[in-house]
Amino acid sequence: MFSLDSVLASLELETVDTDRYRAGSIQLGGPVAHGGQLLAQSLVAALVGQEGKKVKTLHTVFARAARPDVPLDIAVTRQHSGRSLAASAVSISQGGRLCVQSQVLLTGDEPDFISYAETHPAPPPVPPTEPAGAEGVNGTAGAANGSGGWQVRVVGDVDISDPDAVGPPELDVWIRWPGASDDLVTSQALLALSTDSFLIGTAMRPHPGVGQALAHVSLSTGVLSHTITFHQPGPASEWVLLSHRSPYAGHGRSYGQGSAYRGGGALVASFVQDNMIRAMAASGSRHL
């Protein structure tokens, strides 16, 4: 789906004014900008001028779809900036219309007072190392382009695109970005982008005749809100396990939860997502 170069290019924000930026989108051939890209851009924008801090939690509401062929206008409102904590609101618009609104909590480094971290009870084996840009299981990884592509390995070779592949609303996926810088901002941005991609498919798994291949064909699907909280660093170039579960689907919506673990099972981040999944209107309308 993605080349690393195209993702990093979308994270290069052009300064227009104080706390105002413009950015482009990854070109995937579809009619809308990828939601994970918008998450990553919101994270990067919130960190500008916040030296010594990192993102703790990013909470994003998707008001409407953004087009990939139109520049994005990004505005940051700094709500608080203290020694250990800061908060900003980030909005992304096109043509004066709001597409995405994010609330971003930033934190400085502090020593442990209490310390505990969940570990994955039985992580599947880490995939073997392969050349940058090698294609992933089910064709979900980006082809090599410049610094390489997003590598994806779905545990158990589950195909969430297949409407006839039925299973529990759970999905484990290994991901990594070979060739990516392991600096904290890049790693957080790439992880945020990656967590956007699988919870709708996870929710579809128990239902015969429903799969991601039908999205925007006979099904209207979309992410409504996404929240990710970062716990510990997880270098983007290393394998990270995204463990997904969807405890509820109904009334045209689904709710999903996920945890991101490093190869040894240490928890890196937690995320949740509200989604729309419903039959497409007879007119073919895809509006939210």
PDB file of C-alpha atoms in Angstrom:
ATOM      1  CA  MET A   1       0.000   0.000   0.000  1.00  0.00           C
ATOM      2  CA  PHE A   2       2.695   2.501   0.961  1.00  0.00           C
ATOM      3  CA  SER A   3       6.268   3.288   0.110  1.00  0.00           C
ATOM      4  CA  LEU A   4       8.285   4.797   2.944  1.00  0.00           C
ATOM      5  CA  ASP A   5       9.353   7.722   0.760  1.00  0.00           C
ATOM      6  CA  SER A   6       5.754   8.679  -0.047  1.00  0.00           C
ATOM      7  CA  VAL A   7       4.755   8.562   3.624  1.00  0.00           C
ATOM      8  CA  LEU A   8       7.718  10.668   4.744  1.00  0.00           C
ATOM      9  CA  ALA A   9       6.976  13.177   1.966  1.00  0.00           C
ATOM     10  CA  SER A  10       3.432  13.592   3.318  1.00  0.00           C
ATOM     11  CA  LEU A  11       4.898  14.378   6.760  1.00  0.00           C
ATOM     12  CA  GLU A  12       6.957  17.296   5.416  1.00  0.00           C
ATOM     13  CA  LEU A  13       4.818  20.231   6.514  1.00  0.00           C
ATOM     14  CA  GLU A  14       5.154  23.530   4.651  1.00  0.00           C
ATOM     15  CA  THR A  15       4.953  26.471   7.060  1.00  0.00           C
ATOM     16  CA  VAL A  16       2.333  28.993   5.919  1.00  0.00           C
ATOM     17  CA  ASP A  17       2.106  31.102   9.088  1.00  0.00           C
ATOM     18  CA  THR A  18       2.570  30.654  12.832  1.00  0.00           C
ATOM     19  CA  ASP A  19       1.093  27.236  13.683  1.00  0.00           C
ATOM     20  CA  ARG A  20      -0.327  26.966  10.149  1.00  0.00           C
ATOM     21  CA  TYR A  21       0.936  24.398   7.653  1.00  0.00           C
ATOM     22  CA  ARG A  22       0.187  22.818   4.290  1.00  0.00           C
ATOM     23  CA  ALA A  23       0.845  19.225   3.271  1.00  0.00           C
ATOM     24  CA  GLY A  24       0.166  16.766   0.481  1.00  0.00           C
ATOM     25  CA  SER A  25      -1.209  13.241   0.533  1.00  0.00           C
ATOM     26  CA  ILE A  26       0.038   9.764  -0.302  1.00  0.00           C
ATOM     27  CA  GLN A  27      -1.254   8.796  -3.734  1.00  0.00           C
ATOM     28  CA  LEU A  28      -2.843   5.344  -3.461  1.00  0.00           C
ATOM     29  CA  GLY A  29      -5.183   5.639  -6.429  1.00  0.00           C
ATOM     30  CA  GLY A  30      -8.363   5.932  -4.370  1.00  0.00           C
ATOM     31  CA  PRO A  31     -10.818   8.821  -3.980  1.00  0.00           C
ATOM     32  CA  VAL A  32      -9.944   9.681  -0.354  1.00  0.00           C
ATOM     33  CA  ALA A  33      -6.795  10.404   1.637  1.00  0.00           C
ATOM     34  CA  HIS A  34      -5.792   7.528   3.914  1.00  0.00           C
ATOM     35  CA  GLY A  35      -6.947   8.075   7.494  1.00  0.00           C
ATOM     36  CA  GLY A  36      -3.677   6.817   8.937  1.00  0.00           C
ATOM     37  CA  GLN A  37      -1.817   9.490   6.978  1.00  0.00           C
ATOM     38  CA  LEU A  38      -4.022  12.159   8.582  1.00  0.00           C
ATOM     39  CA  LEU A  39      -3.283  10.719  12.031  1.00  0.00           C
ATOM     40  CA  ALA A  40       0.459  10.859  11.346  1.00  0.00           C
ATOM     41  CA  GLN A  41       0.282  14.426  10.008  1.00  0.00           C
ATOM     42  CA  SER A  42      -1.699  15.556  13.077  1.00  0.00           C
ATOM     43  CA  LEU A  43       0.925  14.025  15.362  1.00  0.00           C
ATOM     44  CA  VAL A  44       3.828  15.686  13.547  1.00  0.00           C
ATOM     45  CA  ALA A  45       2.088  19.085  13.490  1.00  0.00           C
ATOM     46  CA  ALA A  46       1.388  18.968  17.234  1.00  0.00           C
ATOM     47  CA  LEU A  47       5.088  18.426  17.970  1.00  0.00           C
ATOM     48  CA  VAL A  48       6.374  21.463  16.059  1.00  0.00           C
ATOM     49  CA  GLY A  49       7.995  23.832  18.554  1.00  0.00           C
ATOM     50  CA  GLN A  50       7.462  21.438  21.470  1.00  0.00           C
ATOM     51  CA  GLU A  51      11.097  20.568  22.125  1.00  0.00           C
ATOM     52  CA  GLY A  52      11.675  18.037  24.876  1.00  0.00           C
ATOM     53  CA  LYS A  53       8.175  16.583  24.592  1.00  0.00           C
ATOM     54  CA  LYS A  54       6.647  13.587  22.865  1.00  0.00           C
ATOM     55  CA  VAL A  55       3.083  12.598  22.051  1.00  0.00           C
ATOM     56  CA  LYS A  56       1.345  10.656  24.797  1.00  0.00           C
ATOM     57  CA  THR A  57      -2.180  10.422  23.368  1.00  0.00           C
ATOM     58  CA  LEU A  58      -3.677  11.365  20.009  1.00  0.00           C
ATOM     59  CA  HIS A  59      -7.489  11.401  19.782  1.00  0.00           C
ATOM     60  CA  THR A  60      -8.899  12.092  16.327  1.00  0.00           C
ATOM     61  CA  VAL A  61     -12.429  12.526  14.985  1.00  0.00           C
ATOM     62  CA  PHE A  62     -12.888  12.160  11.221  1.00  0.00           C
ATOM     63  CA  ALA A  63     -15.573  14.699  10.272  1.00  0.00           C
ATOM     64  CA  ARG A  64     -15.441  14.084   6.514  1.00  0.00           C
ATOM     65  CA  ALA A  65     -13.193  12.463   3.943  1.00  0.00           C
ATOM     66  CA  ALA A  66     -10.248  14.392   2.511  1.00  0.00           C
ATOM     67  CA  ARG A  67      -9.286  14.207  -1.160  1.00  0.00           C
ATOM     68  CA  PRO A  68      -5.757  13.040  -1.954  1.00  0.00           C
ATOM     69  CA  ASP A  69      -5.354  15.399  -4.922  1.00  0.00           C
ATOM     70  CA  VAL A  70      -5.994  18.632  -2.978  1.00  0.00           C
ATOM     71  CA  PRO A  71      -3.498  20.155  -0.508  1.00  0.00           C
ATOM     72  CA  LEU A  72      -4.327  19.863   3.196  1.00  0.00           C
ATOM     73  CA  ASP A  73      -4.470  22.936   5.445  1.00  0.00           C
ATOM     74  CA  ILE A  74      -3.290  22.133   8.974  1.00  0.00           C
ATOM     75  CA  ALA A  75      -3.887  24.455  11.942  1.00  0.00           C
ATOM     76  CA  VAL A  76      -2.538  23.999  15.480  1.00  0.00           C
ATOM     77  CA  THR A  77      -4.086  25.632  18.531  1.00  0.00           C
ATOM     78  CA  ARG A  78      -1.776  25.441  21.542  1.00  0.00           C
ATOM     79  CA  GLN A  79      -4.000  25.024  24.581  1.00  0.00           C
ATOM     80  CA  HIS A  80      -1.415  24.493  27.303  1.00  0.00           C
ATOM     81  CA  SER A  81       2.360  24.212  27.522  1.00  0.00           C
ATOM     82  CA  GLY A  82       3.923  23.356  30.870  1.00  0.00           C
ATOM     83  CA  ARG A  83       7.186  21.815  31.920  1.00  0.00           C
ATOM     84  CA  SER A  84       5.926  18.232  31.904  1.00  0.00           C
ATOM     85  CA  LEU A  85       2.654  18.362  29.937  1.00  0.00           C
ATOM     86  CA  ALA A  86       1.273  20.189  26.912  1.00  0.00           C
ATOM     87  CA  ALA A  87      -1.934  20.015  24.915  1.00  0.00           C
ATOM     88  CA  SER A  88      -2.825  21.132  21.408  1.00  0.00           C
ATOM     89  CA  ALA A  89      -5.786  20.887  19.054  1.00  0.00           C
ATOM     90  CA  VAL A  90      -4.943  20.104  15.433  1.00  0.00           C
ATOM     91  CA  SER A  91      -7.412  20.554  12.580  1.00  0.00           C
ATOM     92  CA  ILE A  92      -6.982  19.474   8.966  1.00  0.00           C
ATOM     93  CA  SER A  93      -9.183  21.123   6.347  1.00  0.00           C
ATOM     94  CA  GLN A  94      -9.660  21.403   2.610  1.00  0.00           C
ATOM     95  CA  GLY A  95     -11.323  24.355   0.939  1.00  0.00           C
ATOM     96  CA  GLY A  96     -12.381  25.746   4.312  1.00  0.00           C
ATOM     97  CA  ARG A  97     -14.186  22.531   5.270  1.00  0.00           C
ATOM     98  CA  LEU A  98     -13.027  20.632   8.338  1.00  0.00           C
ATOM     99  CA  CYS A  99     -11.948  17.051   7.623  1.00  0.00           C
ATOM    100  CA  VAL A 100     -10.171  15.980  10.823  1.00  0.00           C
ATOM    101  CA  GLN A 101     -10.002  17.350  14.358  1.00  0.00           C
ATOM    102  CA  SER A 102      -7.455  15.985  16.842  1.00  0.00           C
ATOM    103  CA  GLN A 103      -6.766  16.527  20.509  1.00  0.00           C
ATOM    104  CA  VAL A 104      -3.098  15.841  21.273  1.00  0.00           C
ATOM    105  CA  LEU A 105      -1.610  15.364  24.743  1.00  0.00           C
ATOM    106  CA  LEU A 106       2.167  15.761  24.911  1.00  0.00           C
ATOM    107  CA  THR A 107       4.457  14.799  27.758  1.00  0.00           C
ATOM    108  CA  GLY A 108       8.031  15.219  28.860  1.00  0.00           C
ATOM    109  CA  ASP A 109      10.176  12.389  30.176  1.00  0.00           C
ATOM    110  CA  GLU A 110       9.733  11.661  33.874  1.00  0.00           C
ATOM    111  CA  PRO A 111      11.315   9.033  36.139  1.00  0.00           C
ATOM    112  CA  ASP A 112       9.245   5.998  37.147  1.00  0.00           C
ATOM    113  CA  PHE A 113       7.154   6.341  40.293  1.00  0.00           C
ATOM    114  CA  ILE A 114       5.243   3.134  39.734  1.00  0.00           C
ATOM    115  CA  SER A 115       5.982   0.934  36.741  1.00  0.00           C
ATOM    116  CA  TYR A 116       3.990  -1.851  35.114  1.00  0.00           C
ATOM    117  CA  ALA A 117       3.525  -2.966  31.526  1.00  0.00           C
ATOM    118  CA  GLU A 118       1.329  -5.709  30.127  1.00  0.00           C
ATOM    119  CA  THR A 119       3.072  -8.229  27.901  1.00  0.00           C
ATOM    120  CA  HIS A 120       1.558 -10.329  25.150  1.00  0.00           C
ATOM    121  CA  PRO A 121       0.696 -13.710  26.736  1.00  0.00           C
ATOM    122  CA  ALA A 122       1.904 -15.759  23.768  1.00  0.00           C
ATOM    123  CA  PRO A 123       3.230 -13.642  20.884  1.00  0.00           C
ATOM    124  CA  PRO A 124       3.485 -15.480  17.557  1.00  0.00           C
ATOM    125  CA  PRO A 125       6.977 -15.941  16.134  1.00  0.00           C
ATOM    126  CA  VAL A 126       8.598 -12.816  14.718  1.00  0.00           C
ATOM    127  CA  PRO A 127       8.683 -13.042  10.902  1.00  0.00           C
ATOM    128  CA  PRO A 128      12.049 -13.775   9.294  1.00  0.00           C
ATOM    129  CA  THR A 129      14.095 -10.789   8.169  1.00  0.00           C
ATOM    130  CA  GLU A 130      13.616  -9.975   4.490  1.00  0.00           C
ATOM    131  CA  PRO A 131      14.954  -7.279   2.169  1.00  0.00           C
ATOM    132  CA  ALA A 132      13.420  -3.823   2.409  1.00  0.00           C
ATOM    133  CA  GLY A 133      10.378  -3.543   0.192  1.00  0.00           C
ATOM    134  CA  ALA A 134       9.637  -7.288   0.147  1.00  0.00           C
ATOM    135  CA  GLU A 135       5.939  -7.866  -0.419  1.00  0.00           C
ATOM    136  CA  GLY A 136       3.783  -8.964   2.498  1.00  0.00           C
ATOM    137  CA  VAL A 137       1.220 -11.689   3.018  1.00  0.00           C
ATOM    138  CA  ASN A 138      -1.997 -11.198   1.033  1.00  0.00           C
ATOM    139  CA  GLY A 139      -0.303  -8.426  -0.962  1.00  0.00           C
ATOM    140  CA  THR A 140      -0.785  -5.897   1.812  1.00  0.00           C
ATOM    141  CA  ALA A 141       2.733  -4.481   1.930  1.00  0.00           C
ATOM    142  CA  GLY A 142       3.952  -1.696  -0.264  1.00  0.00           C
ATOM    143  CA  ALA A 143       6.350  -2.496  -3.064  1.00  0.00           C
ATOM    144  CA  ALA A 144       9.908  -1.270  -2.843  1.00  0.00           C
ATOM    145  CA  ASN A 145      10.271   2.370  -3.719  1.00  0.00           C
ATOM    146  CA  GLY A 146      13.285   4.357  -2.623  1.00  0.00           C
ATOM    147  CA  SER A 147      13.765   3.503   1.058  1.00  0.00           C
ATOM    148  CA  GLY A 148      11.408   0.520   0.865  1.00  0.00           C
ATOM    149  CA  GLY A 149       7.801  -0.247   1.629  1.00  0.00           C
ATOM    150  CA  TRP A 150       5.575  -1.046   4.564  1.00  0.00           C
ATOM    151  CA  GLN A 151       5.957  -4.736   5.403  1.00  0.00           C
ATOM    152  CA  VAL A 152       2.889  -6.559   6.722  1.00  0.00           C
ATOM    153  CA  ARG A 153       2.553 -10.173   7.853  1.00  0.00           C
ATOM    154  CA  VAL A 154      -0.932 -11.315   8.882  1.00  0.00           C
ATOM    155  CA  VAL A 155      -0.608 -14.096  11.451  1.00  0.00           C
ATOM    156  CA  GLY A 156      -2.207 -17.332  10.230  1.00  0.00           C
ATOM    157  CA  ASP A 157      -2.470 -15.979   6.672  1.00  0.00           C
ATOM    158  CA  VAL A 158      -5.952 -14.625   7.452  1.00  0.00           C
ATOM    159  CA  ASP A 159      -7.444 -12.802   4.459  1.00  0.00           C
ATOM    160  CA  ILE A 160      -9.738 -10.068   5.803  1.00  0.00           C
ATOM    161  CA  SER A 161     -10.576  -9.033   2.240  1.00  0.00           C
ATOM    162  CA  ASP A 162     -12.284 -12.377   1.481  1.00  0.00           C
ATOM    163  CA  PRO A 163     -16.040 -12.176   2.266  1.00  0.00           C
ATOM    164  CA  ASP A 164     -16.146 -15.969   2.638  1.00  0.00           C
ATOM    165  CA  ALA A 165     -13.280 -16.215   5.148  1.00  0.00           C
ATOM    166  CA  VAL A 166     -15.097 -16.378   8.488  1.00  0.00           C
ATOM    167  CA  GLY A 167     -13.448 -16.318  11.905  1.00  0.00           C
ATOM    168  CA  PRO A 168     -13.511 -14.648  15.322  1.00  0.00           C
ATOM    169  CA  PRO A 169     -13.311 -10.839  15.581  1.00  0.00           C
ATOM    170  CA  GLU A 170      -9.592 -11.011  16.336  1.00  0.00           C
ATOM    171  CA  LEU A 171      -6.540 -10.388  14.172  1.00  0.00           C
ATOM    172  CA  ASP A 172      -2.782 -10.320  14.803  1.00  0.00           C
ATOM    173  CA  VAL A 173      -0.592  -8.506  12.296  1.00  0.00           C
ATOM    174  CA  TRP A 174       3.176  -7.996  12.256  1.00  0.00           C
ATOM    175  CA  ILE A 175       4.283  -4.689  10.704  1.00  0.00           C
ATOM    176  CA  ARG A 176       7.540  -2.828  10.166  1.00  0.00           C
ATOM    177  CA  TRP A 177       9.038  -0.044   8.046  1.00  0.00           C
ATOM    178  CA  PRO A 178      12.503  -1.152   6.829  1.00  0.00           C
ATOM    179  CA  GLY A 179      14.858   1.745   6.256  1.00  0.00           C
ATOM    180  CA  ALA A 180      12.879   4.160   8.447  1.00  0.00           C
ATOM    181  CA  SER A 181      14.683   6.356  10.922  1.00  0.00           C
ATOM    182  CA  ASP A 182      14.230   5.137  14.484  1.00  0.00           C
ATOM    183  CA  ASP A 183      13.836   8.654  15.903  1.00  0.00           C
ATOM    184  CA  LEU A 184      10.811   8.941  18.174  1.00  0.00           C
ATOM    185  CA  VAL A 185       8.719  11.287  16.018  1.00  0.00           C
ATOM    186  CA  THR A 186       9.054   9.151  12.882  1.00  0.00           C
ATOM    187  CA  SER A 187       8.407   5.922  14.794  1.00  0.00           C
ATOM    188  CA  GLN A 188       5.295   7.315  16.482  1.00  0.00           C
ATOM    189  CA  ALA A 189       3.955   8.741  13.218  1.00  0.00           C
ATOM    190  CA  LEU A 190       4.449   5.476  11.319  1.00  0.00           C
ATOM    191  CA  LEU A 191       2.899   3.443  14.131  1.00  0.00           C
ATOM    192  CA  ALA A 192      -0.119   5.779  14.260  1.00  0.00           C
ATOM    193  CA  LEU A 193      -0.570   5.367  10.507  1.00  0.00           C
ATOM    194  CA  SER A 194      -0.327   1.572  10.791  1.00  0.00           C
ATOM    195  CA  THR A 195      -2.924   1.231  13.574  1.00  0.00           C
ATOM    196  CA  ASP A 196      -5.640   2.749  11.384  1.00  0.00           C
ATOM    197  CA  SER A 197      -5.762  -0.110   8.911  1.00  0.00           C
ATOM    198  CA  PHE A 198      -7.147  -3.366  10.341  1.00  0.00           C
ATOM    199  CA  LEU A 199      -9.938  -2.898  12.893  1.00  0.00           C
ATOM    200  CA  ILE A 200     -12.759  -2.633  10.322  1.00  0.00           C
ATOM    201  CA  GLY A 201     -11.637  -5.914   8.761  1.00  0.00           C
ATOM    202  CA  THR A 202     -11.385  -7.455  12.227  1.00  0.00           C
ATOM    203  CA  ALA A 203     -15.017  -6.562  12.960  1.00  0.00           C
ATOM    204  CA  MET A 204     -16.151  -8.098   9.655  1.00  0.00           C
ATOM    205  CA  ARG A 205     -14.549 -11.502  10.275  1.00  0.00           C
ATOM    206  CA  PRO A 206     -17.498 -13.300  11.977  1.00  0.00           C
ATOM    207  CA  HIS A 207     -19.976 -12.393   9.236  1.00  0.00           C
ATOM    208  CA  PRO A 208     -20.281 -14.521   6.039  1.00  0.00           C
ATOM    209  CA  GLY A 209     -20.449 -12.467   2.867  1.00  0.00           C
ATOM    210  CA  VAL A 210     -18.792  -9.425   4.469  1.00  0.00           C
ATOM    211  CA  GLY A 211     -15.167  -8.476   3.806  1.00  0.00           C
ATOM    212  CA  GLN A 212     -12.967  -5.507   3.019  1.00  0.00           C
ATOM    213  CA  ALA A 213     -13.051  -6.320  -0.696  1.00  0.00           C
ATOM    214  CA  LEU A 214     -16.665  -5.060  -0.618  1.00  0.00           C
ATOM    215  CA  ALA A 215     -15.815  -1.712   0.999  1.00  0.00           C
ATOM    216  CA  HIS A 216     -16.928   1.181  -1.236  1.00  0.00           C
ATOM    217  CA  VAL A 217     -18.517  -1.413  -3.549  1.00  0.00           C
ATOM    218  CA  SER A 218     -21.574  -2.696  -1.672  1.00  0.00           C
ATOM    219  CA  LEU A 219     -20.549  -1.577   1.814  1.00  0.00           C
ATOM    220  CA  SER A 220     -20.030   1.913   3.201  1.00  0.00           C
ATOM    221  CA  THR A 221     -17.152   1.808   5.661  1.00  0.00           C
ATOM    222  CA  GLY A 222     -15.061   4.431   7.355  1.00  0.00           C
ATOM    223  CA  VAL A 223     -13.197   5.339  10.516  1.00  0.00           C
ATOM    224  CA  LEU A 224     -15.167   7.764  12.700  1.00  0.00           C
ATOM    225  CA  SER A 225     -12.703   8.234  15.542  1.00  0.00           C
ATOM    226  CA  HIS A 226      -9.306   6.850  16.495  1.00  0.00           C
ATOM    227  CA  THR A 227      -7.356   7.169  19.728  1.00  0.00           C
ATOM    228  CA  ILE A 228      -3.802   5.962  20.272  1.00  0.00           C
ATOM    229  CA  THR A 229      -1.777   6.187  23.477  1.00  0.00           C
ATOM    230  CA  PHE A 230       1.971   5.623  23.333  1.00  0.00           C
ATOM    231  CA  HIS A 231       3.608   3.851  26.281  1.00  0.00           C
ATOM    232  CA  GLN A 232       7.183   3.029  25.291  1.00  0.00           C
ATOM    233  CA  PRO A 233       9.391   3.605  22.242  1.00  0.00           C
ATOM    234  CA  GLY A 234       9.076   1.107  19.408  1.00  0.00           C
ATOM    235  CA  PRO A 235      11.503   1.691  16.537  1.00  0.00           C
ATOM    236  CA  ALA A 236       9.649   1.769  13.214  1.00  0.00           C
ATOM    237  CA  SER A 237      12.254  -0.388  11.470  1.00  0.00           C
ATOM    238  CA  GLU A 238      11.676  -3.311  13.881  1.00  0.00           C
ATOM    239  CA  TRP A 239       8.772  -5.766  13.776  1.00  0.00           C
ATOM    240  CA  VAL A 240       5.795  -4.659  15.896  1.00  0.00           C
ATOM    241  CA  LEU A 241       2.798  -6.921  16.533  1.00  0.00           C
ATOM    242  CA  LEU A 242      -0.612  -5.236  16.223  1.00  0.00           C
ATOM    243  CA  SER A 243      -3.079  -7.369  18.160  1.00  0.00           C
ATOM    244  CA  HIS A 244      -6.694  -6.462  17.304  1.00  0.00           C
ATOM    245  CA  ARG A 245     -10.094  -7.400  18.720  1.00  0.00           C
ATOM    246  CA  SER A 246     -13.573  -6.054  18.075  1.00  0.00           C
ATOM    247  CA  PRO A 247     -15.894  -6.621  21.068  1.00  0.00           C
ATOM    248  CA  TYR A 248     -18.946  -4.993  19.446  1.00  0.00           C
ATOM    249  CA  ALA A 249     -20.590  -4.407  16.084  1.00  0.00           C
ATOM    250  CA  GLY A 250     -24.159  -3.276  15.487  1.00  0.00           C
ATOM    251  CA  HIS A 251     -26.462  -0.466  14.337  1.00  0.00           C
ATOM    252  CA  GLY A 252     -24.122   0.323  11.451  1.00  0.00           C
ATOM    253  CA  ARG A 253     -21.115   0.780  13.729  1.00  0.00           C
ATOM    254  CA  SER A 254     -18.237  -1.251  15.126  1.00  0.00           C
ATOM    255  CA  TYR A 255     -15.829  -0.715  17.997  1.00  0.00           C
ATOM    256  CA  GLY A 256     -12.307  -2.086  17.995  1.00  0.00           C
ATOM    257  CA  GLN A 257      -9.392  -2.270  20.413  1.00  0.00           C
ATOM    258  CA  GLY A 258      -5.735  -2.923  19.691  1.00  0.00           C
ATOM    259  CA  SER A 259      -2.372  -3.298  21.376  1.00  0.00           C
ATOM    260  CA  ALA A 260       1.051  -2.855  19.784  1.00  0.00           C
ATOM    261  CA  TYR A 261       3.890  -5.059  21.071  1.00  0.00           C
ATOM    262  CA  ARG A 262       7.588  -5.236  20.274  1.00  0.00           C
ATOM    263  CA  GLY A 263       8.981  -8.579  19.151  1.00  0.00           C
ATOM    264  CA  GLY A 264       9.695  -9.718  22.701  1.00  0.00           C
ATOM    265  CA  GLY A 265       6.114  -9.021  23.798  1.00  0.00           C
ATOM    266  CA  ALA A 266       6.606  -5.609  25.489  1.00  0.00           C
ATOM    267  CA  LEU A 267       3.655  -3.224  25.139  1.00  0.00           C
ATOM    268  CA  VAL A 268       4.409  -0.181  22.972  1.00  0.00           C
ATOM    269  CA  ALA A 269       0.992   1.453  22.458  1.00  0.00           C
ATOM    270  CA  SER A 270      -2.759   0.947  22.867  1.00  0.00           C
ATOM    271  CA  PHE A 271      -5.456   2.107  20.467  1.00  0.00           C
ATOM    272  CA  VAL A 272      -9.224   2.106  19.995  1.00  0.00           C
ATOM    273  CA  GLN A 273     -11.405   2.915  17.009  1.00  0.00           C
ATOM    274  CA  ASP A 274     -15.068   3.655  16.235  1.00  0.00           C
ATOM    275  CA  ASN A 275     -16.093   2.727  12.705  1.00  0.00           C
ATOM    276  CA  MET A 276     -19.005   2.822  10.311  1.00  0.00           C
ATOM    277  CA  ILE A 277     -19.936  -0.448   8.566  1.00  0.00           C
ATOM    278  CA  ARG A 278     -23.259  -0.498   6.734  1.00  0.00           C
ATOM    279  CA  ALA A 279     -24.845  -1.506   3.458  1.00  0.00           C
ATOM    280  CA  MET A 280     -24.344   1.096   0.764  1.00  0.00           C
ATOM    281  CA  ALA A 281     -27.442   3.053  -0.162  1.00  0.00           C
ATOM    282  CA  ALA A 282     -29.120   2.041  -3.407  1.00  0.00           C
ATOM    283  CA  SER A 283     -27.880   5.253  -5.019  1.00  0.00           C
ATOM    284  CA  GLY A 284     -24.294   4.220  -4.251  1.00  0.00           C
ATOM    285  CA  SER A 285     -23.858   7.145  -1.840  1.00  0.00           C
ATOM    286  CA  ARG A 286     -20.751   6.923   0.295  1.00  0.00           C
ATOM    287  CA  HIS A 287     -21.450   9.919   2.500  1.00  0.00           C
ATOM    288  CA  LEU A 288     -21.143   9.599   6.288  1.00  0.00           C
TER     289      LEU A 288
END
